[in-house]
Amino acid sequence: MSSNIVGIVGTGAMGSGIAQVAAISGRNVVAVDVSASALEKAQATIRQSLSRMVKKESISQEDADSAFSRISFSTKYEALSPADVIIEAATETLDLKRKILRDISRVAAEGTLIATNTSSLSVTALANEVQHPESFVGIHFFNPVPMMPLVEVVRGLATSDDASERASAFAQELGKTPVVVKNAPGFVVNRILVPMMNEAFFVLGEGIASAEEIDVGMKLGANHPIGPLALADMVGLDVLLLVVNILQTDTGDSKYRAAPLLREMVAAGQLGRKTGQGVYKYD
């Protein structure tokens, strides 16, 4: 089936970003969330992001307006029915994702590619919630979605070759580069990246260097575009802690234990850019 419609459930930072890049690529998008206020916030976020792209001359104002016009917003799952690709992009909470996937499966047409944008949860386990697990796959975008060119296509145990190929083709259609990976804790990128960010909190907590020195060291010494602590603030310290805990639980390996300072900052509500205070302060 091919309807040229992408359905997205969850319109936070990731869902809004996916909606934006899909619309820019020429796809029609149906964005679903639980409340009108959440959808209004998503609309404002997408408009602001498109405006930044216009200012940077990445796209024209006409193209930005056209892309936004291709996105519709709804609080009803039934609006997803015409889509040939539906992506769950809710927060990284297992029970929530399970419920959403059951609701998606209830309204999805036969042959629909259903995907999760999870960054750390088991694609194989989540596939149990859909009627056709062979058509279920992980399509893991990276934040911020409009800027980051990579997509991990994650194959669960039941994922068919056709679903994997369709997911990769969809990513390419959106201008992304897909890498196909097996289902495993953290997949590839977060399996490597998250422990590095966590280790930066160990180094900071032990007083070995200041936050600025740690970040400058990794930028200039490892040629990273952003330091691990600044990146953690961007990702959200609560998200980082969640993924660290999942890695330790799923692997049983103590090397993934969370840094005490990271736990303390999350407990204090200092979550990074989204709260105005993390490792660094933000206006």
PDB file of C-alpha atoms in Angstrom:
ATOM      1  CA  MET A   1       0.000   0.000   0.000  1.00  0.00           C
ATOM      2  CA  SER A   2       1.113   3.568  -0.577  1.00  0.00           C
ATOM      3  CA  SER A   3      -0.975   6.476   0.657  1.00  0.00           C
ATOM      4  CA  ASN A   4       1.834   9.044   0.975  1.00  0.00           C
ATOM      5  CA  ILE A   5       0.594   9.665   4.540  1.00  0.00           C
ATOM      6  CA  VAL A   6       2.742   9.359   7.637  1.00  0.00           C
ATOM      7  CA  GLY A   7       1.063   9.009  11.008  1.00  0.00           C
ATOM      8  CA  ILE A   8       2.887  10.091  14.164  1.00  0.00           C
ATOM      9  CA  VAL A   9       1.729   9.518  17.738  1.00  0.00           C
ATOM     10  CA  GLY A  10       3.372  11.791  20.279  1.00  0.00           C
ATOM     11  CA  THR A  11       4.197  15.387  19.378  1.00  0.00           C
ATOM     12  CA  GLY A  12       7.016  16.238  21.756  1.00  0.00           C
ATOM     13  CA  ALA A  13      10.462  17.163  20.497  1.00  0.00           C
ATOM     14  CA  MET A  14      10.944  13.915  18.585  1.00  0.00           C
ATOM     15  CA  GLY A  15       7.444  13.589  17.157  1.00  0.00           C
ATOM     16  CA  SER A  16       7.348  17.223  16.058  1.00  0.00           C
ATOM     17  CA  GLY A  17      10.744  16.854  14.422  1.00  0.00           C
ATOM     18  CA  ILE A  18       9.717  13.713  12.547  1.00  0.00           C
ATOM     19  CA  ALA A  19       6.502  15.406  11.396  1.00  0.00           C
ATOM     20  CA  GLN A  20       8.499  18.361  10.127  1.00  0.00           C
ATOM     21  CA  VAL A  21      11.037  16.376   8.087  1.00  0.00           C
ATOM     22  CA  ALA A  22       8.311  14.139   6.663  1.00  0.00           C
ATOM     23  CA  ALA A  23       6.303  17.164   5.558  1.00  0.00           C
ATOM     24  CA  ILE A  24       9.369  18.838   4.037  1.00  0.00           C
ATOM     25  CA  SER A  25      10.009  15.654   2.047  1.00  0.00           C
ATOM     26  CA  GLY A  26       6.546  16.006   0.493  1.00  0.00           C
ATOM     27  CA  ARG A  27       4.640  13.564   2.685  1.00  0.00           C
ATOM     28  CA  ASN A  28       1.284  14.364   4.205  1.00  0.00           C
ATOM     29  CA  VAL A  29       1.402  13.942   7.969  1.00  0.00           C
ATOM     30  CA  VAL A  30      -1.199  13.184  10.624  1.00  0.00           C
ATOM     31  CA  ALA A  31       0.096  14.043  14.111  1.00  0.00           C
ATOM     32  CA  VAL A  32      -1.833  12.615  17.055  1.00  0.00           C
ATOM     33  CA  ASP A  33      -1.544  13.467  20.730  1.00  0.00           C
ATOM     34  CA  VAL A  34      -3.719  13.215  23.829  1.00  0.00           C
ATOM     35  CA  SER A  35      -4.782  16.856  24.129  1.00  0.00           C
ATOM     36  CA  ALA A  36      -5.412  19.992  22.119  1.00  0.00           C
ATOM     37  CA  SER A  37      -2.851  21.860  24.215  1.00  0.00           C
ATOM     38  CA  ALA A  38      -0.148  19.337  23.307  1.00  0.00           C
ATOM     39  CA  LEU A  39      -1.010  19.737  19.631  1.00  0.00           C
ATOM     40  CA  GLU A  40      -0.949  23.536  19.893  1.00  0.00           C
ATOM     41  CA  LYS A  41       2.514  23.357  21.432  1.00  0.00           C
ATOM     42  CA  ALA A  42       3.637  21.067  18.624  1.00  0.00           C
ATOM     43  CA  GLN A  43       2.334  23.458  15.994  1.00  0.00           C
ATOM     44  CA  ALA A  44       4.258  26.322  17.576  1.00  0.00           C
ATOM     45  CA  THR A  45       7.414  24.203  17.780  1.00  0.00           C
ATOM     46  CA  ILE A  46       7.228  23.204  14.117  1.00  0.00           C
ATOM     47  CA  ARG A  47       6.515  26.778  12.985  1.00  0.00           C
ATOM     48  CA  GLN A  48       9.522  28.053  14.938  1.00  0.00           C
ATOM     49  CA  SER A  49      11.771  25.357  13.545  1.00  0.00           C
ATOM     50  CA  LEU A  50      10.651  26.046   9.985  1.00  0.00           C
ATOM     51  CA  SER A  51      11.209  29.774  10.542  1.00  0.00           C
ATOM     52  CA  ARG A  52      14.786  29.081  11.651  1.00  0.00           C
ATOM     53  CA  MET A  53      15.355  27.068   8.478  1.00  0.00           C
ATOM     54  CA  VAL A  54      14.038  29.970   6.387  1.00  0.00           C
ATOM     55  CA  LYS A  55      16.340  32.430   8.182  1.00  0.00           C
ATOM     56  CA  LYS A  56      19.280  30.122   7.524  1.00  0.00           C
ATOM     57  CA  GLU A  57      18.128  29.892   3.884  1.00  0.00           C
ATOM     58  CA  SER A  58      17.885  26.116   4.154  1.00  0.00           C
ATOM     59  CA  ILE A  59      14.407  26.312   2.621  1.00  0.00           C
ATOM     60  CA  SER A  60      12.265  29.087   1.155  1.00  0.00           C
ATOM     61  CA  GLN A  61       9.312  30.644   2.957  1.00  0.00           C
ATOM     62  CA  GLU A  62       7.049  29.141   0.303  1.00  0.00           C
ATOM     63  CA  ASP A  63       8.428  25.651   0.969  1.00  0.00           C
ATOM     64  CA  ALA A  64       8.092  26.143   4.726  1.00  0.00           C
ATOM     65  CA  ASP A  65       4.457  27.210   4.381  1.00  0.00           C
ATOM     66  CA  SER A  66       3.769  24.308   2.039  1.00  0.00           C
ATOM     67  CA  ALA A  67       5.351  21.817   4.453  1.00  0.00           C
ATOM     68  CA  PHE A  68       3.331  23.091   7.404  1.00  0.00           C
ATOM     69  CA  SER A  69       0.116  22.892   5.383  1.00  0.00           C
ATOM     70  CA  ARG A  70       0.742  19.179   4.855  1.00  0.00           C
ATOM     71  CA  ILE A  71       0.566  18.457   8.593  1.00  0.00           C
ATOM     72  CA  SER A  72      -2.817  17.855  10.218  1.00  0.00           C
ATOM     73  CA  PHE A  73      -3.337  17.449  13.961  1.00  0.00           C
ATOM     74  CA  SER A  74      -5.800  15.265  15.829  1.00  0.00           C
ATOM     75  CA  THR A  75      -6.548  13.766  19.233  1.00  0.00           C
ATOM     76  CA  LYS A  76      -8.220  10.731  17.619  1.00  0.00           C
ATOM     77  CA  TYR A  77      -6.367   7.562  16.633  1.00  0.00           C
ATOM     78  CA  GLU A  78      -8.866   6.979  13.841  1.00  0.00           C
ATOM     79  CA  ALA A  79      -7.190   9.836  11.945  1.00  0.00           C
ATOM     80  CA  LEU A  80      -4.216   7.498  11.430  1.00  0.00           C
ATOM     81  CA  SER A  81      -6.169   4.933   9.407  1.00  0.00           C
ATOM     82  CA  PRO A  82      -5.117   6.138   5.910  1.00  0.00           C
ATOM     83  CA  ALA A  83      -1.394   6.172   6.750  1.00  0.00           C
ATOM     84  CA  ASP A  84       0.986   3.630   5.225  1.00  0.00           C
ATOM     85  CA  VAL A  85       3.640   4.399   7.865  1.00  0.00           C
ATOM     86  CA  ILE A  86       2.765   5.074  11.520  1.00  0.00           C
ATOM     87  CA  ILE A  87       5.465   5.975  14.045  1.00  0.00           C
ATOM     88  CA  GLU A  88       5.052   5.891  17.804  1.00  0.00           C
ATOM     89  CA  ALA A  89       7.153   8.746  19.222  1.00  0.00           C
ATOM     90  CA  ALA A  90       5.987   8.983  22.829  1.00  0.00           C
ATOM     91  CA  THR A  91       8.201   9.368  25.886  1.00  0.00           C
ATOM     92  CA  GLU A  92      10.518   6.489  26.760  1.00  0.00           C
ATOM     93  CA  THR A  93       8.058   4.687  29.049  1.00  0.00           C
ATOM     94  CA  LEU A  94       7.389   1.013  28.362  1.00  0.00           C
ATOM     95  CA  ASP A  95       3.764   0.829  29.527  1.00  0.00           C
ATOM     96  CA  LEU A  96       2.835   4.004  27.650  1.00  0.00           C
ATOM     97  CA  LYS A  97       4.410   2.775  24.437  1.00  0.00           C
ATOM     98  CA  ARG A  98       2.658  -0.577  24.779  1.00  0.00           C
ATOM     99  CA  LYS A  99      -0.732   1.106  25.127  1.00  0.00           C
ATOM    100  CA  ILE A 100      -0.109   3.431  22.191  1.00  0.00           C
ATOM    101  CA  LEU A 101       0.988   0.564  19.944  1.00  0.00           C
ATOM    102  CA  ARG A 102      -2.161  -1.403  20.787  1.00  0.00           C
ATOM    103  CA  ASP A 103      -4.247   1.656  19.868  1.00  0.00           C
ATOM    104  CA  ILE A 104      -2.303   2.152  16.627  1.00  0.00           C
ATOM    105  CA  SER A 105      -2.695  -1.504  15.671  1.00  0.00           C
ATOM    106  CA  ARG A 106      -6.442  -1.232  16.238  1.00  0.00           C
ATOM    107  CA  VAL A 107      -6.863   1.475  13.570  1.00  0.00           C
ATOM    108  CA  ALA A 108      -4.001   0.715  11.146  1.00  0.00           C
ATOM    109  CA  ALA A 109      -4.895  -0.671   7.732  1.00  0.00           C
ATOM    110  CA  GLU A 110      -3.512  -4.041   6.714  1.00  0.00           C
ATOM    111  CA  GLY A 111       0.007  -3.673   5.340  1.00  0.00           C
ATOM    112  CA  THR A 112       0.789  -0.549   7.337  1.00  0.00           C
ATOM    113  CA  LEU A 113       4.389  -0.267   8.499  1.00  0.00           C
ATOM    114  CA  ILE A 114       4.207   0.394  12.243  1.00  0.00           C
ATOM    115  CA  ALA A 115       7.345   1.688  13.933  1.00  0.00           C
ATOM    116  CA  THR A 116       8.616   2.844  17.280  1.00  0.00           C
ATOM    117  CA  ASN A 117      11.087   5.672  17.758  1.00  0.00           C
ATOM    118  CA  THR A 118      12.366   4.140  20.993  1.00  0.00           C
ATOM    119  CA  SER A 119      16.005   4.840  21.790  1.00  0.00           C
ATOM    120  CA  SER A 120      16.521   1.986  24.221  1.00  0.00           C
ATOM    121  CA  LEU A 121      13.491  -0.275  24.723  1.00  0.00           C
ATOM    122  CA  SER A 122      13.237  -3.730  23.142  1.00  0.00           C
ATOM    123  CA  VAL A 123      11.698  -3.667  19.666  1.00  0.00           C
ATOM    124  CA  THR A 124      11.092  -7.416  19.964  1.00  0.00           C
ATOM    125  CA  ALA A 125       9.075  -6.938  23.170  1.00  0.00           C
ATOM    126  CA  LEU A 126       7.089  -3.995  21.795  1.00  0.00           C
ATOM    127  CA  ALA A 127       6.173  -6.031  18.710  1.00  0.00           C
ATOM    128  CA  ASN A 128       3.938  -8.157  20.943  1.00  0.00           C
ATOM    129  CA  GLU A 129       1.469  -5.250  21.105  1.00  0.00           C
ATOM    130  CA  VAL A 130       0.708  -5.100  17.359  1.00  0.00           C
ATOM    131  CA  GLN A 131      -1.399  -7.497  15.294  1.00  0.00           C
ATOM    132  CA  HIS A 132       1.299  -8.050  12.668  1.00  0.00           C
ATOM    133  CA  PRO A 133       4.723  -8.096  14.365  1.00  0.00           C
ATOM    134  CA  GLU A 134       6.387  -8.913  11.064  1.00  0.00           C
ATOM    135  CA  SER A 135       5.442  -5.376   9.928  1.00  0.00           C
ATOM    136  CA  PHE A 136       6.831  -3.762  13.084  1.00  0.00           C
ATOM    137  CA  VAL A 137      10.264  -2.143  13.228  1.00  0.00           C
ATOM    138  CA  GLY A 138      12.279   0.408  15.138  1.00  0.00           C
ATOM    139  CA  ILE A 139      12.910   3.680  13.298  1.00  0.00           C
ATOM    140  CA  HIS A 140      15.122   5.554  15.726  1.00  0.00           C
ATOM    141  CA  PHE A 141      15.643   9.203  14.831  1.00  0.00           C
ATOM    142  CA  PHE A 142      18.135  11.383  16.684  1.00  0.00           C
ATOM    143  CA  ASN A 143      17.510  14.737  18.351  1.00  0.00           C
ATOM    144  CA  PRO A 144      17.172  17.333  16.886  1.00  0.00           C
ATOM    145  CA  VAL A 145      15.493  15.409  14.083  1.00  0.00           C
ATOM    146  CA  PRO A 146      15.683  18.137  11.389  1.00  0.00           C
ATOM    147  CA  MET A 147      19.455  18.404  11.883  1.00  0.00           C
ATOM    148  CA  MET A 148      20.635  14.851  12.575  1.00  0.00           C
ATOM    149  CA  PRO A 149      21.153  12.749   9.416  1.00  0.00           C
ATOM    150  CA  LEU A 150      21.200   9.293  10.989  1.00  0.00           C
ATOM    151  CA  VAL A 151      18.340   6.836  11.522  1.00  0.00           C
ATOM    152  CA  GLU A 152      18.773   3.436  13.163  1.00  0.00           C
ATOM    153  CA  VAL A 153      16.449   0.853  11.608  1.00  0.00           C
ATOM    154  CA  VAL A 154      16.080  -1.726  14.362  1.00  0.00           C
ATOM    155  CA  ARG A 155      14.992  -5.256  13.502  1.00  0.00           C
ATOM    156  CA  GLY A 156      13.075  -7.141  16.173  1.00  0.00           C
ATOM    157  CA  LEU A 157      13.023 -10.925  16.187  1.00  0.00           C
ATOM    158  CA  ALA A 158       9.815 -10.994  14.098  1.00  0.00           C
ATOM    159  CA  THR A 159      10.617  -8.065  11.758  1.00  0.00           C
ATOM    160  CA  SER A 160      10.437  -9.154   8.124  1.00  0.00           C
ATOM    161  CA  ASP A 161      12.968  -8.265   5.424  1.00  0.00           C
ATOM    162  CA  ASP A 162      10.208  -6.308   3.694  1.00  0.00           C
ATOM    163  CA  ALA A 163       9.525  -4.174   6.776  1.00  0.00           C
ATOM    164  CA  SER A 164      13.218  -3.483   7.266  1.00  0.00           C
ATOM    165  CA  GLU A 165      13.623  -2.504   3.619  1.00  0.00           C
ATOM    166  CA  ARG A 166      10.539  -0.272   3.705  1.00  0.00           C
ATOM    167  CA  ALA A 167      11.797   1.451   6.852  1.00  0.00           C
ATOM    168  CA  SER A 168      15.202   2.077   5.264  1.00  0.00           C
ATOM    169  CA  ALA A 169      13.592   3.430   2.093  1.00  0.00           C
ATOM    170  CA  PHE A 170      11.364   5.702   4.180  1.00  0.00           C
ATOM    171  CA  ALA A 171      14.377   7.080   6.040  1.00  0.00           C
ATOM    172  CA  GLN A 172      16.134   7.790   2.754  1.00  0.00           C
ATOM    173  CA  GLU A 173      13.005   9.470   1.430  1.00  0.00           C
ATOM    174  CA  LEU A 174      13.256  11.865   4.391  1.00  0.00           C
ATOM    175  CA  GLY A 175      16.872  12.639   3.522  1.00  0.00           C
ATOM    176  CA  LYS A 176      18.297  10.479   6.303  1.00  0.00           C
ATOM    177  CA  THR A 177      20.982   7.803   6.217  1.00  0.00           C
ATOM    178  CA  PRO A 178      19.705   4.508   7.660  1.00  0.00           C
ATOM    179  CA  VAL A 179      21.826   1.888   9.372  1.00  0.00           C
ATOM    180  CA  VAL A 180      20.157  -1.477   9.987  1.00  0.00           C
ATOM    181  CA  VAL A 181      20.882  -2.940  13.412  1.00  0.00           C
ATOM    182  CA  LYS A 182      19.714  -5.882  15.493  1.00  0.00           C
ATOM    183  CA  ASN A 183      17.539  -5.423  18.539  1.00  0.00           C
ATOM    184  CA  ALA A 184      19.846  -5.091  21.569  1.00  0.00           C
ATOM    185  CA  PRO A 185      20.024  -2.820  24.644  1.00  0.00           C
ATOM    186  CA  GLY A 186      20.805   0.700  23.419  1.00  0.00           C
ATOM    187  CA  PHE A 187      21.122  -0.571  19.823  1.00  0.00           C
ATOM    188  CA  VAL A 188      24.417   0.836  18.434  1.00  0.00           C
ATOM    189  CA  VAL A 189      24.731   4.579  18.952  1.00  0.00           C
ATOM    190  CA  ASN A 190      23.345   4.798  22.490  1.00  0.00           C
ATOM    191  CA  ARG A 191      25.194   1.622  23.504  1.00  0.00           C
ATOM    192  CA  ILE A 192      28.404   3.570  22.842  1.00  0.00           C
ATOM    193  CA  LEU A 193      27.322   7.171  23.479  1.00  0.00           C
ATOM    194  CA  VAL A 194      25.344   6.887  26.734  1.00  0.00           C
ATOM    195  CA  PRO A 195      28.159   5.283  28.754  1.00  0.00           C
ATOM    196  CA  MET A 196      30.472   8.060  27.558  1.00  0.00           C
ATOM    197  CA  MET A 197      28.085  10.763  28.796  1.00  0.00           C
ATOM    198  CA  ASN A 198      27.587   8.869  32.058  1.00  0.00           C
ATOM    199  CA  GLU A 199      31.370   8.617  32.520  1.00  0.00           C
ATOM    200  CA  ALA A 200      31.626  12.384  32.070  1.00  0.00           C
ATOM    201  CA  PHE A 201      29.390  12.741  35.145  1.00  0.00           C
ATOM    202  CA  PHE A 202      31.715  10.418  37.091  1.00  0.00           C
ATOM    203  CA  VAL A 203      34.679  12.611  36.096  1.00  0.00           C
ATOM    204  CA  LEU A 204      32.792  15.790  37.025  1.00  0.00           C
ATOM    205  CA  GLY A 205      31.556  14.348  40.320  1.00  0.00           C
ATOM    206  CA  GLU A 206      35.054  13.247  41.291  1.00  0.00           C
ATOM    207  CA  GLY A 207      36.336  16.790  40.736  1.00  0.00           C
ATOM    208  CA  ILE A 208      38.898  15.729  38.133  1.00  0.00           C
ATOM    209  CA  ALA A 209      38.002  18.689  35.912  1.00  0.00           C
ATOM    210  CA  SER A 210      35.310  21.326  35.547  1.00  0.00           C
ATOM    211  CA  ALA A 211      32.343  20.841  33.224  1.00  0.00           C
ATOM    212  CA  GLU A 212      33.809  23.322  30.760  1.00  0.00           C
ATOM    213  CA  GLU A 213      37.183  21.575  30.781  1.00  0.00           C
ATOM    214  CA  ILE A 214      35.615  18.150  30.283  1.00  0.00           C
ATOM    215  CA  ASP A 215      33.615  19.375  27.308  1.00  0.00           C
ATOM    216  CA  VAL A 216      36.521  21.283  25.746  1.00  0.00           C
ATOM    217  CA  GLY A 217      38.725  18.238  26.246  1.00  0.00           C
ATOM    218  CA  MET A 218      36.371  15.959  24.343  1.00  0.00           C
ATOM    219  CA  LYS A 219      35.677  18.514  21.621  1.00  0.00           C
ATOM    220  CA  LEU A 220      39.340  19.243  20.919  1.00  0.00           C
ATOM    221  CA  GLY A 221      40.849  15.939  21.995  1.00  0.00           C
ATOM    222  CA  ALA A 222      38.327  13.599  20.357  1.00  0.00           C
ATOM    223  CA  ASN A 223      37.059  15.936  17.613  1.00  0.00           C
ATOM    224  CA  HIS A 224      33.484  15.817  18.924  1.00  0.00           C
ATOM    225  CA  PRO A 225      31.222  18.685  17.787  1.00  0.00           C
ATOM    226  CA  ILE A 226      29.736  19.039  21.286  1.00  0.00           C
ATOM    227  CA  GLY A 227      30.984  18.025  24.717  1.00  0.00           C
ATOM    228  CA  PRO A 228      29.344  15.084  26.533  1.00  0.00           C
ATOM    229  CA  LEU A 229      27.943  17.215  29.370  1.00  0.00           C
ATOM    230  CA  ALA A 230      26.465  19.828  27.029  1.00  0.00           C
ATOM    231  CA  LEU A 231      25.021  16.972  24.992  1.00  0.00           C
ATOM    232  CA  ALA A 232      23.511  15.460  28.134  1.00  0.00           C
ATOM    233  CA  ASP A 233      21.820  18.793  28.868  1.00  0.00           C
ATOM    234  CA  MET A 234      20.396  18.786  25.345  1.00  0.00           C
ATOM    235  CA  VAL A 235      19.147  15.196  25.569  1.00  0.00           C
ATOM    236  CA  GLY A 236      17.769  15.673  29.081  1.00  0.00           C
ATOM    237  CA  LEU A 237      19.439  14.271  32.172  1.00  0.00           C
ATOM    238  CA  ASP A 238      16.307  12.317  33.050  1.00  0.00           C
ATOM    239  CA  VAL A 239      16.379  10.641  29.630  1.00  0.00           C
ATOM    240  CA  LEU A 240      20.072   9.880  30.012  1.00  0.00           C
ATOM    241  CA  LEU A 241      19.498   8.313  33.428  1.00  0.00           C
ATOM    242  CA  LEU A 242      16.589   6.266  32.097  1.00  0.00           C
ATOM    243  CA  VAL A 243      18.701   4.819  29.283  1.00  0.00           C
ATOM    244  CA  VAL A 244      21.653   4.138  31.606  1.00  0.00           C
ATOM    245  CA  ASN A 245      19.337   2.216  33.916  1.00  0.00           C
ATOM    246  CA  ILE A 246      17.862   0.252  31.014  1.00  0.00           C
ATOM    247  CA  LEU A 247      21.358  -0.673  29.795  1.00  0.00           C
ATOM    248  CA  GLN A 248      22.336  -1.931  33.239  1.00  0.00           C
ATOM    249  CA  THR A 249      19.075  -3.836  33.765  1.00  0.00           C
ATOM    250  CA  ASP A 250      19.008  -5.430  30.324  1.00  0.00           C
ATOM    251  CA  THR A 251      22.685  -6.372  30.187  1.00  0.00           C
ATOM    252  CA  GLY A 252      23.227  -7.107  33.875  1.00  0.00           C
ATOM    253  CA  ASP A 253      26.617  -5.409  33.508  1.00  0.00           C
ATOM    254  CA  SER A 254      27.706  -3.132  36.355  1.00  0.00           C
ATOM    255  CA  LYS A 255      29.770  -1.002  33.992  1.00  0.00           C
ATOM    256  CA  TYR A 256      26.509   0.733  33.044  1.00  0.00           C
ATOM    257  CA  ARG A 257      25.760   1.867  36.621  1.00  0.00           C
ATOM    258  CA  ALA A 258      24.617   5.499  36.751  1.00  0.00           C
ATOM    259  CA  ALA A 259      26.975   8.157  38.099  1.00  0.00           C
ATOM    260  CA  PRO A 260      25.872   9.392  41.556  1.00  0.00           C
ATOM    261  CA  LEU A 261      26.015  13.024  40.389  1.00  0.00           C
ATOM    262  CA  LEU A 262      23.674  12.242  37.491  1.00  0.00           C
ATOM    263  CA  ARG A 263      21.185  10.652  39.895  1.00  0.00           C
ATOM    264  CA  GLU A 264      21.403  13.633  42.251  1.00  0.00           C
ATOM    265  CA  MET A 265      20.804  16.191  39.522  1.00  0.00           C
ATOM    266  CA  VAL A 266      17.776  14.313  38.206  1.00  0.00           C
ATOM    267  CA  ALA A 267      16.399  14.047  41.746  1.00  0.00           C
ATOM    268  CA  ALA A 268      16.836  17.812  42.076  1.00  0.00           C
ATOM    269  CA  GLY A 269      14.904  18.440  38.854  1.00  0.00           C
ATOM    270  CA  GLN A 270      17.971  19.834  37.101  1.00  0.00           C
ATOM    271  CA  LEU A 271      17.298  18.123  33.801  1.00  0.00           C
ATOM    272  CA  GLY A 272      19.135  20.322  31.322  1.00  0.00           C
ATOM    273  CA  ARG A 273      17.925  22.733  28.680  1.00  0.00           C
ATOM    274  CA  LYS A 274      14.251  21.884  29.148  1.00  0.00           C
ATOM    275  CA  THR A 275      14.302  23.046  32.772  1.00  0.00           C
ATOM    276  CA  GLY A 276      16.777  25.888  32.320  1.00  0.00           C
ATOM    277  CA  GLN A 277      19.289  24.209  34.607  1.00  0.00           C
ATOM    278  CA  GLY A 278      21.416  21.136  34.140  1.00  0.00           C
ATOM    279  CA  VAL A 279      25.166  20.965  34.107  1.00  0.00           C
ATOM    280  CA  TYR A 280      24.925  24.487  32.691  1.00  0.00           C
ATOM    281  CA  LYS A 281      22.382  27.270  33.135  1.00  0.00           C
ATOM    282  CA  TYR A 282      20.130  28.348  30.270  1.00  0.00           C
ATOM    283  CA  ASP A 283      17.953  31.395  29.688  1.00  0.00           C
TER     284      ASP A 283
END
